[in-house]
Coordinates of C-alpha atoms and ligand atoms in Angstrom, one line a residue:
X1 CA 0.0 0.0 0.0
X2 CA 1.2 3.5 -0.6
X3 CA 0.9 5.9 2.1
X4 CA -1.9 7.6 0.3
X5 CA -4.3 4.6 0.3
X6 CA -3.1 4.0 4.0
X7 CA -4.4 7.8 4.4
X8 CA -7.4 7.3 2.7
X9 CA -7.6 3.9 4.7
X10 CA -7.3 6.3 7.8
X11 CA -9.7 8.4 6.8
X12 CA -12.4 5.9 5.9
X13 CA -12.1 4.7 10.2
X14 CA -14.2 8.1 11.0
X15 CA -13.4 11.2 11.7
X16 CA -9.4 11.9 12.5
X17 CA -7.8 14.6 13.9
X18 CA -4.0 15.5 12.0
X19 CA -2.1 14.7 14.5
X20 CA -3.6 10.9 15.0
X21 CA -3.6 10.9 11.1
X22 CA -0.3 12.1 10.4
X23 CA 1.5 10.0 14.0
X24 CA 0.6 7.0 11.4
X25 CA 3.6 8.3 9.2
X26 CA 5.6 9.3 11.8
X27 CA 8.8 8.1 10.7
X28 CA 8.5 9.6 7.6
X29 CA 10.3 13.2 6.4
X30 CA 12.1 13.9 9.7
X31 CA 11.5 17.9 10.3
X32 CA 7.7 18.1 10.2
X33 CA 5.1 17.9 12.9
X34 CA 2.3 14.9 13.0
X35 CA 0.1 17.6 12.3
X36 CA 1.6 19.0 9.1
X37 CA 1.5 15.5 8.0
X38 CA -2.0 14.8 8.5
X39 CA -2.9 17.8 7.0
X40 CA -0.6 17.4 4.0
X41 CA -2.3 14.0 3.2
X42 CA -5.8 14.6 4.0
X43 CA -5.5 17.6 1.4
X44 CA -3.6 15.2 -1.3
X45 CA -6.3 12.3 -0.7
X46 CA -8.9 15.1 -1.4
X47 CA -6.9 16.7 -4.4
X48 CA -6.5 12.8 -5.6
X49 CA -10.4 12.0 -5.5
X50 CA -11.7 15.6 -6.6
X51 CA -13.6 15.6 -3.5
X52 CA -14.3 19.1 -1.4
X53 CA -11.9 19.0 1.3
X54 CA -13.1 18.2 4.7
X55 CA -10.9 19.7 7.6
X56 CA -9.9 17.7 10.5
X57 CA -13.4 16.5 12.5
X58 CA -13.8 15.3 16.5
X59 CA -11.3 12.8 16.7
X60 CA -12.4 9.1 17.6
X61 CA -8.8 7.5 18.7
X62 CA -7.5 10.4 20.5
X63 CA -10.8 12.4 21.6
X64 CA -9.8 15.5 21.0
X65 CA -6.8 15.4 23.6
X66 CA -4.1 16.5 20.8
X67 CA -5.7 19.7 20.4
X68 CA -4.8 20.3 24.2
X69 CA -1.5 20.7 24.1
X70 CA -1.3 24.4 24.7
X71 CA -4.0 23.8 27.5
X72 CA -1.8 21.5 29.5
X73 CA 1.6 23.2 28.3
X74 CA -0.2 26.3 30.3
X75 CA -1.0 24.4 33.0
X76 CA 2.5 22.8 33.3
X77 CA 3.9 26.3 33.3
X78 CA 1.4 27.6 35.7
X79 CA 2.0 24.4 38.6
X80 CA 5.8 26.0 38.7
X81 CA 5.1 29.0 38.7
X82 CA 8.0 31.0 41.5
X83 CA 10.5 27.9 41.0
X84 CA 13.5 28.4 39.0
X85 CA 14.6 25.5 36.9
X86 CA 16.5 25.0 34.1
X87 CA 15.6 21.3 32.7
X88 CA 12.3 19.4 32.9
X89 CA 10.8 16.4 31.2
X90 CA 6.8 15.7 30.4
X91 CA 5.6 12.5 30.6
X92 CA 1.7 11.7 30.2
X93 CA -0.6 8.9 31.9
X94 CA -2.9 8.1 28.7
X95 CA -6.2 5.5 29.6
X96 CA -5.9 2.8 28.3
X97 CA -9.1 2.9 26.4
X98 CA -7.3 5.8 24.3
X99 CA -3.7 3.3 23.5
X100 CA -6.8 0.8 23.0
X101 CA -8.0 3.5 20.1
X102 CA -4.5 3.8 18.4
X103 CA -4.6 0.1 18.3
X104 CA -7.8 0.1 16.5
X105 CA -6.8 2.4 14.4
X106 CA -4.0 0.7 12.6
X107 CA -5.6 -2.6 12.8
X108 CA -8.3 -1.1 10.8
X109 CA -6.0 0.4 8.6
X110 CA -3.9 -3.4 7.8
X111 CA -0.8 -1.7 9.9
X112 CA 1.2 -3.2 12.3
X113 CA 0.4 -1.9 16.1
X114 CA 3.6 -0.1 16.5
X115 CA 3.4 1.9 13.4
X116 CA 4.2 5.5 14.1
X117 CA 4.4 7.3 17.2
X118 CA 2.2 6.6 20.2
X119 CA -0.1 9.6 21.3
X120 CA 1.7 9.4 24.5
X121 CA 5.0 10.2 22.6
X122 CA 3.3 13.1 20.5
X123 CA 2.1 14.7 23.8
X124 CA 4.9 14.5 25.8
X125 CA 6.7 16.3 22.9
X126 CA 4.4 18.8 21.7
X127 CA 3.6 19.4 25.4
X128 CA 7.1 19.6 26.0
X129 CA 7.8 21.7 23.1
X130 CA 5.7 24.7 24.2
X131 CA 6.9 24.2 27.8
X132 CA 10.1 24.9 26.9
X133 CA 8.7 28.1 24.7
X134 CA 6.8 29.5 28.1
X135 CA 9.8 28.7 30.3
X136 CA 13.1 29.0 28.4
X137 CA 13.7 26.0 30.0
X138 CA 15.8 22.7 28.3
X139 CA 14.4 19.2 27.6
X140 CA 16.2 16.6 30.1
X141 CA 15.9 13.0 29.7
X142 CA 18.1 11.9 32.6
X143 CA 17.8 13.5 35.6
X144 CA 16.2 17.1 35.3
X145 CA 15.3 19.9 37.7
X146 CA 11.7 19.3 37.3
X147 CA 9.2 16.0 35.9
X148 CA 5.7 16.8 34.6
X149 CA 3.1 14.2 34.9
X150 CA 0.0 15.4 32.7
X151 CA -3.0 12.7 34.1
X152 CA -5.8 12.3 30.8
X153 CA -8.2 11.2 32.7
X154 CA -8.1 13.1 35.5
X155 CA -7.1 16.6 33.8
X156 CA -4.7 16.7 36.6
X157 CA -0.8 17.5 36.2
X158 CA 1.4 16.6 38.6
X159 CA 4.8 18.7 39.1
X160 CA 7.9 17.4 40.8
X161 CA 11.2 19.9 41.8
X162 CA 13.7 17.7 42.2
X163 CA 16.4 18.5 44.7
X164 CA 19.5 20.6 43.9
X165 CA 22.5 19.5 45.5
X166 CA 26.0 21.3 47.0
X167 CA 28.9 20.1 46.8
X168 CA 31.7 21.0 49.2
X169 CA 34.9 19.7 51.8
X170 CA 33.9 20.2 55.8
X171 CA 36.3 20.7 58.6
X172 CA 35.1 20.5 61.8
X173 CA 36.6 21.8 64.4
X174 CA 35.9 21.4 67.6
X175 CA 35.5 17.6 69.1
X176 CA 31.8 15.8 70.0
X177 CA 29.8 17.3 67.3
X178 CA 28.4 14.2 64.7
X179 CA 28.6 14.4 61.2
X180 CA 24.6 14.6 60.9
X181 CA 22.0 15.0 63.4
X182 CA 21.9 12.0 66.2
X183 CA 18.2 11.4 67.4
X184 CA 18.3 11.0 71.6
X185 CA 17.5 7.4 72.0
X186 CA 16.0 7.6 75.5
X187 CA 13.1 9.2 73.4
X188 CA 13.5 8.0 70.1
X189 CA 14.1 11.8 68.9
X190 CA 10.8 13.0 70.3
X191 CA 12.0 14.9 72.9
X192 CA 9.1 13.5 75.2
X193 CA 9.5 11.2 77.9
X194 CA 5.4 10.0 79.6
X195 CA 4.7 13.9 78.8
X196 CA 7.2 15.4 80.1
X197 CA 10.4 17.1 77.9
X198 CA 12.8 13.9 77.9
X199 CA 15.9 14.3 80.4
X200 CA 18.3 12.8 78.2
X201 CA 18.1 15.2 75.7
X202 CA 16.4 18.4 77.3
X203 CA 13.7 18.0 75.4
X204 CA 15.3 18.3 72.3
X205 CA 14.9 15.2 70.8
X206 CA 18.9 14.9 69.5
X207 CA 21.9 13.6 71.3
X208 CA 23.8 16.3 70.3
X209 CA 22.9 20.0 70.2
X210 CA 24.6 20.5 66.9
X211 CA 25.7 18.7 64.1
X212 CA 28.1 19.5 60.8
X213 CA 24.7 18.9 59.2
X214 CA 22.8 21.2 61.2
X215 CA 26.0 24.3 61.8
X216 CA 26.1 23.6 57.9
X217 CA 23.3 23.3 56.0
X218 CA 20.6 25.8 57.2
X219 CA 22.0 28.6 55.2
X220 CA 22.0 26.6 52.1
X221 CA 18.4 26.0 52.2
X222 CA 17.4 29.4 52.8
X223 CA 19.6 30.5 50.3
X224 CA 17.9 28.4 47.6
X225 CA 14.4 28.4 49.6
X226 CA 13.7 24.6 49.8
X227 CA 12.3 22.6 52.1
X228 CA 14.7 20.5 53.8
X229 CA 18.1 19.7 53.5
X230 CA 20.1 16.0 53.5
X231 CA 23.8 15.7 54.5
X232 CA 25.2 13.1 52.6
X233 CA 28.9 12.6 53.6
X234 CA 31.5 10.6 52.1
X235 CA 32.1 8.4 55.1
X236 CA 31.9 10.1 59.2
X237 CA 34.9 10.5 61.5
X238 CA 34.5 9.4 65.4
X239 CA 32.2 11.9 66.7
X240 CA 35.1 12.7 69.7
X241 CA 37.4 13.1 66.1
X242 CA 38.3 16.4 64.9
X243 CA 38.1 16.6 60.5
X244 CA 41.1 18.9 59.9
X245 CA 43.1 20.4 57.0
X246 CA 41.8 19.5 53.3
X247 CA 38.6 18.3 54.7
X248 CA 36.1 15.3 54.1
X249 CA 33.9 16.0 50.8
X250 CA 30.1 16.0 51.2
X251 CA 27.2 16.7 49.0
X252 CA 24.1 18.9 50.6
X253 CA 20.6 17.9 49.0
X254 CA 18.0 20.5 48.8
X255 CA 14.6 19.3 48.7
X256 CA 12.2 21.4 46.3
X257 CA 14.6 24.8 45.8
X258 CA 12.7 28.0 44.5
X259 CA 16.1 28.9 43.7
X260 CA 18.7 27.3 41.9
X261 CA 20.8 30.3 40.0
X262 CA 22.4 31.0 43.1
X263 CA 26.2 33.2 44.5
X264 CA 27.2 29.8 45.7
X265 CA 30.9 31.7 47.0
X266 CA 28.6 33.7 48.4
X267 CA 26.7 30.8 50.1
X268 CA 30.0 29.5 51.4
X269 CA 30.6 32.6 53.1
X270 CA 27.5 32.5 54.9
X271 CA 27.7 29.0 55.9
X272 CA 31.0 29.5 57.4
X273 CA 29.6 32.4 59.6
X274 CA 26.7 30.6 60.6
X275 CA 29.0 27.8 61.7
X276 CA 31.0 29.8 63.9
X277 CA 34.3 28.6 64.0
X278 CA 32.8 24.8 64.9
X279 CA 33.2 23.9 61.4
X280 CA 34.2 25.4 57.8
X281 CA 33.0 24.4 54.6
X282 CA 35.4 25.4 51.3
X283 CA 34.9 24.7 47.5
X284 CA 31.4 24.7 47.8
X285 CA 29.8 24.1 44.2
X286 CA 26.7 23.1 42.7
X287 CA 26.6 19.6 41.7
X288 CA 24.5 17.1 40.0
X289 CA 22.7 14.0 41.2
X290 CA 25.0 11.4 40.8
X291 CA 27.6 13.8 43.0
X292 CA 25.6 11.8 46.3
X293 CA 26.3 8.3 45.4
X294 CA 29.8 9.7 44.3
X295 CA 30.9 11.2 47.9
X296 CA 29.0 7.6 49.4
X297 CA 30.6 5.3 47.0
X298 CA 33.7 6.0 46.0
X299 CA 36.7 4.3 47.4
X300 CA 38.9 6.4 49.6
X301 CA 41.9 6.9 51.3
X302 CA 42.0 8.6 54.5
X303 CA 45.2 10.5 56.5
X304 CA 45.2 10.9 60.1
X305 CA 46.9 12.5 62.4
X306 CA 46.9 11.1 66.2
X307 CA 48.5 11.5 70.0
X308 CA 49.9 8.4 71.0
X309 CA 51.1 7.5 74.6
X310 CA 53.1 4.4 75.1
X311 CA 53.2 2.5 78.4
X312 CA 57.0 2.7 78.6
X313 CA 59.6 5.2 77.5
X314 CA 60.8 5.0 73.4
X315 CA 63.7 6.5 72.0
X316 CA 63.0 8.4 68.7
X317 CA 65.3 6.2 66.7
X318 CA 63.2 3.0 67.8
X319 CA 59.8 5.0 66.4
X320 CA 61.3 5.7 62.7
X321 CA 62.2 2.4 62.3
X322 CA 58.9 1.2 63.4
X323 CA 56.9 3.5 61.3
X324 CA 59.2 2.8 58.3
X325 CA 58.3 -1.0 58.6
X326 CA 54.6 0.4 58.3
X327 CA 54.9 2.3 55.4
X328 CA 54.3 0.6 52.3
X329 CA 53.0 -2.3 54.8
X330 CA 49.8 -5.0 54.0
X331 CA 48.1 -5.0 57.5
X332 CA 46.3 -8.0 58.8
X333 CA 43.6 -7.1 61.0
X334 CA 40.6 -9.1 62.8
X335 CA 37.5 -7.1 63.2
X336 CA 38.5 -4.7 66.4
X337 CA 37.4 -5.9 69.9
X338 CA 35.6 -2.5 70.3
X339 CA 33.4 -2.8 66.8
X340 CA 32.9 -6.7 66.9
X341 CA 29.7 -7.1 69.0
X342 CA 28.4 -4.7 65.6
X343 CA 30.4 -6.8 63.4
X344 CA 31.1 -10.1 61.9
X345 CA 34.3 -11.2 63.1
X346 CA 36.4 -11.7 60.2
X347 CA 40.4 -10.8 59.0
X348 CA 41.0 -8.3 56.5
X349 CA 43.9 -6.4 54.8
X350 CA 44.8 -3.1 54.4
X351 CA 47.7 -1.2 53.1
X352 CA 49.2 2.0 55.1
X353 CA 50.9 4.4 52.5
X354 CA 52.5 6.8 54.6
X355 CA 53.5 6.6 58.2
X356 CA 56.1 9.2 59.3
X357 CA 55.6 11.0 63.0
X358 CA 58.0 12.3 66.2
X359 CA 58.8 11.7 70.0
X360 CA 57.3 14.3 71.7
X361 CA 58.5 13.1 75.0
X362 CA 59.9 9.1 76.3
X363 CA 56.4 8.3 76.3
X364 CA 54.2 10.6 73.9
X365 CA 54.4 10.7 70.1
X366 CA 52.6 12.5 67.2
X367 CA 51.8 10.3 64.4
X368 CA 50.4 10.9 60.8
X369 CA 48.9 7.9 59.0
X370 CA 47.9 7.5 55.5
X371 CA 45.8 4.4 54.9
X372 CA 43.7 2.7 52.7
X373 CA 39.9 3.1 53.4
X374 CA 38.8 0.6 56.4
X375 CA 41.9 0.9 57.7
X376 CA 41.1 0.7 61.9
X377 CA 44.3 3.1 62.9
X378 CA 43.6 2.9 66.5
X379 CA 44.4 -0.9 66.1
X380 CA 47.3 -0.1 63.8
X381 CA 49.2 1.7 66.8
X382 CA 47.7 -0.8 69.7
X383 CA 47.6 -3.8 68.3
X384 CA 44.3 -4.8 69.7
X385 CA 45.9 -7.3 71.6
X386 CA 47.4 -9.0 68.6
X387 CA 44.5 -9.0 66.7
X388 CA 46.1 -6.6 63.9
X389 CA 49.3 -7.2 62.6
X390 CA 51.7 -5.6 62.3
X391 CA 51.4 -2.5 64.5
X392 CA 53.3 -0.2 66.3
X393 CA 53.1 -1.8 69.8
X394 CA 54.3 -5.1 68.1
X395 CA 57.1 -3.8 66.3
X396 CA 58.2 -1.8 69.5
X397 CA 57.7 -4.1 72.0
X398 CA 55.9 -1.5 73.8
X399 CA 52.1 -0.7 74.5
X400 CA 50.9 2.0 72.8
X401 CA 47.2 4.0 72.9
X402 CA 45.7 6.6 70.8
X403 CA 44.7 9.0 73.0
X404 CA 43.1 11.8 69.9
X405 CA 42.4 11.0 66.6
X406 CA 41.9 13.7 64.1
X407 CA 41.2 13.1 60.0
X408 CA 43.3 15.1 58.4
X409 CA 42.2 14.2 54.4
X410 CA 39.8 12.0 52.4
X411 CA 40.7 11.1 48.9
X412 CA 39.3 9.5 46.4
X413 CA 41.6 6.2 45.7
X414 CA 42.1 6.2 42.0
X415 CA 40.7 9.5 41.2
X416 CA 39.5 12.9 42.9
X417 CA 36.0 12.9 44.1
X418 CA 35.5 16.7 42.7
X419 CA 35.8 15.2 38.4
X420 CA 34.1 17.9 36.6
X421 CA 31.1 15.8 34.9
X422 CA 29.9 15.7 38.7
X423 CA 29.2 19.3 38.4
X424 CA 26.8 22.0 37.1
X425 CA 27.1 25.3 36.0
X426 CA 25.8 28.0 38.6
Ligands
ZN501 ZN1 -6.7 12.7 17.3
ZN502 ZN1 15.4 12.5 74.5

């Protein structure tokens, strides 16, 4: 068949609209709407017979729904209406007595059933089209700022702002603030006890006063007027542990922002008085979604810098020999006595890059260790009783304690965590 006697096949079903007529031919002459083809064919069938030419009638497969695209493009534009965004997507919920009509259609016609374009395709794209025009927003198919959801057959369109997300490296310093907020668990983070304000948290419902979540991200939020905030971090240091120098990277996730174009050195500025010296944030950037599972995911090596106080009197010499034979050294270590009511007990290995330190005093050192992630370090220096081998009480002869931890860098293993495709534009 030719694709004039499919048209006139078309036709002959009842009345059409162009869009259903021309979505038949779909694949044909890239650069034109389904539209222009139905209309182009209904007036060549008509010039072919030498019949009057009858304009497109009430539509029997789509019901008149492709003649609402500027409707629900409106309407689309309208539910966002005071939220900045600079992507979006349209998808549409069509009944499935209407896919049952396109079905129809091209059975009548002798066509196969996925001939053409679906009227869910056409809408999400003609739809999306004139979004785009009332917006100046840009058609995204992975991840984008906001997802339309037009509903046929209840008229109703359903608009979601997906969260924005920050990117940046913490310090915190000052020790026994957690990485994120720590819900009192005499109360279960109600802050009630039998009616009265709970004592074990004054009431407050968190362990903790303050958090690097909560000194951090407050000023974000408001900044880009969202609704909540998440603090994803890439991995937590010992609440009692200090996160110094280059930092530990995070990612901030904004639920529904108003605002996205946003003077994120600006931001940083404010976070960092807001935080008051209890923790500092740097590099903050905007980021996309993938930057959470990133900071999560990614393998990392960790340096850290720790007092150590050994149970009897070391000469200097002793401790660079010891920490030599850890450098460059595959530890063996069983699951620490302090983590293994938590934990499957179970041997693993790590490798410690970089061990260098000096005597302070006989008995007192300062020690900087750079080790592969998992690495326990406490048990490095202690030997946890022999459960981790080497260490630095086995290769002194000596007992040895951590008596302060601080993390001193994060790093991604084989690559940085801050790779540019993780970021976007602001
Ligand atoms: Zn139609
Ligand atoms: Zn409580």
């Amino acid at each position: 068949m030719t694709v004039l006697e499919d048209a006139r096949a078309a036709l002959a079903t009842g009345p059409l609209c162009d869009s259903c007529l021309g979505r038949l031919f779909a694949e044909r002459s890239f650069g034109l709407a389904n539209g222009e083809r139905g209309h182009a064919l209904r007036v060549a069938v008509a010039l072919e017979e030498d019949e009057p030419f009858e304009p497109e009638g009430d539509c029997w497969v789509c019901e008149g729904e492709s003649d609402r695209v500027e409707w629900w493009a409106q309407q689309a534009a309208t539910a966002v209406r005071g939220y900045e965004f600079d992507t979006y997507q349209v998808g549409t919920r069509v009944p499935p007595l209407l896919e049952e009509n396109d079905t129809l259609l091209r059975e009548d016609v002798g066509l196969e059933a996925d001939t053409g374009e679906a009227l869910k395709t056409e809408l999400n794209r003609e739809v999306g089209k004139r979004v785009g025009d009332l917006t100046g927003a840009e058609v995204e198919f992975g991840r984008p700022d906001v997802q339309f959801t037009l509903d046929l057959s209840t008229d109703e369109i359903e608009a979601r702002v997906n969260s924005a997300f920050v990117y940046g490296r913490y310090r915190k310093l000052e020790r026994d603030i957690p990485q994120t907020k720590w819900p009192c668990n005499d109360c279960n983070g109600t802050g009630m006890w039998q009616g009265d304000p709970c004592d074990g948290c004054d009431g407050t419902g968190y362990r903790y006063d303050e958090s690097v979540e909560q000194l951090s991200a407050p000023p974000i939020v408001e900044a880009m007027d969202g609704e909540a905030a998440t603090f994803h971090g890439a991995g937590r240091e010992d609440v009692d542990a200090l996160m110094l120098e280059s930092g530990r990277p995070f990612v901030i996730e904004i639920d529904e922002p108003r605002t996205r174009d946003v003077d994120i050195e600006a931001i940083e500025a404010e976070v960092n008085d807001f935080a008051d010296g209890k923790v500092e944030v740097e590099g903050l950037r905007l980021a996309t979604h993938e930057m959470v599972e990133r900071v999560k995911e990614l393998d990392a090596s960790k340096t850290y810098r720790m007092d150590v106080e050994f149970a009897e009197p070391v000469t200097d010499e002793a401790l660079q020999i010891a920490l030599s034979e850890l450098e460059g050294t595959t530890i063996h270590q069983e699951t620490p006595q302090r983590v293994s009511h938590r934990r499957a007990d179970l041997t693993r290995t790590r490798d410690v890059y970089e061990a260098s330190g000096e005597l302070l005093d006989e008995t007192h050192a300062e020690i900087r260790i750079h080790g592969a992630g998992g690495l326990y370090v406490k048990e490095l220096v202690s030997s946890d009783e022999g459960r981790t081998e080497p260490s630095l009480a086995g290769l002194l002869g000596v007992g040895a304690v951590v008596t302060a931890l601080d993390v001193v860098d994060v790093q991604g293993e084989d690559e940085p965590f801050a790779d540019e495709e993780f970021f976007r534009e602001s």
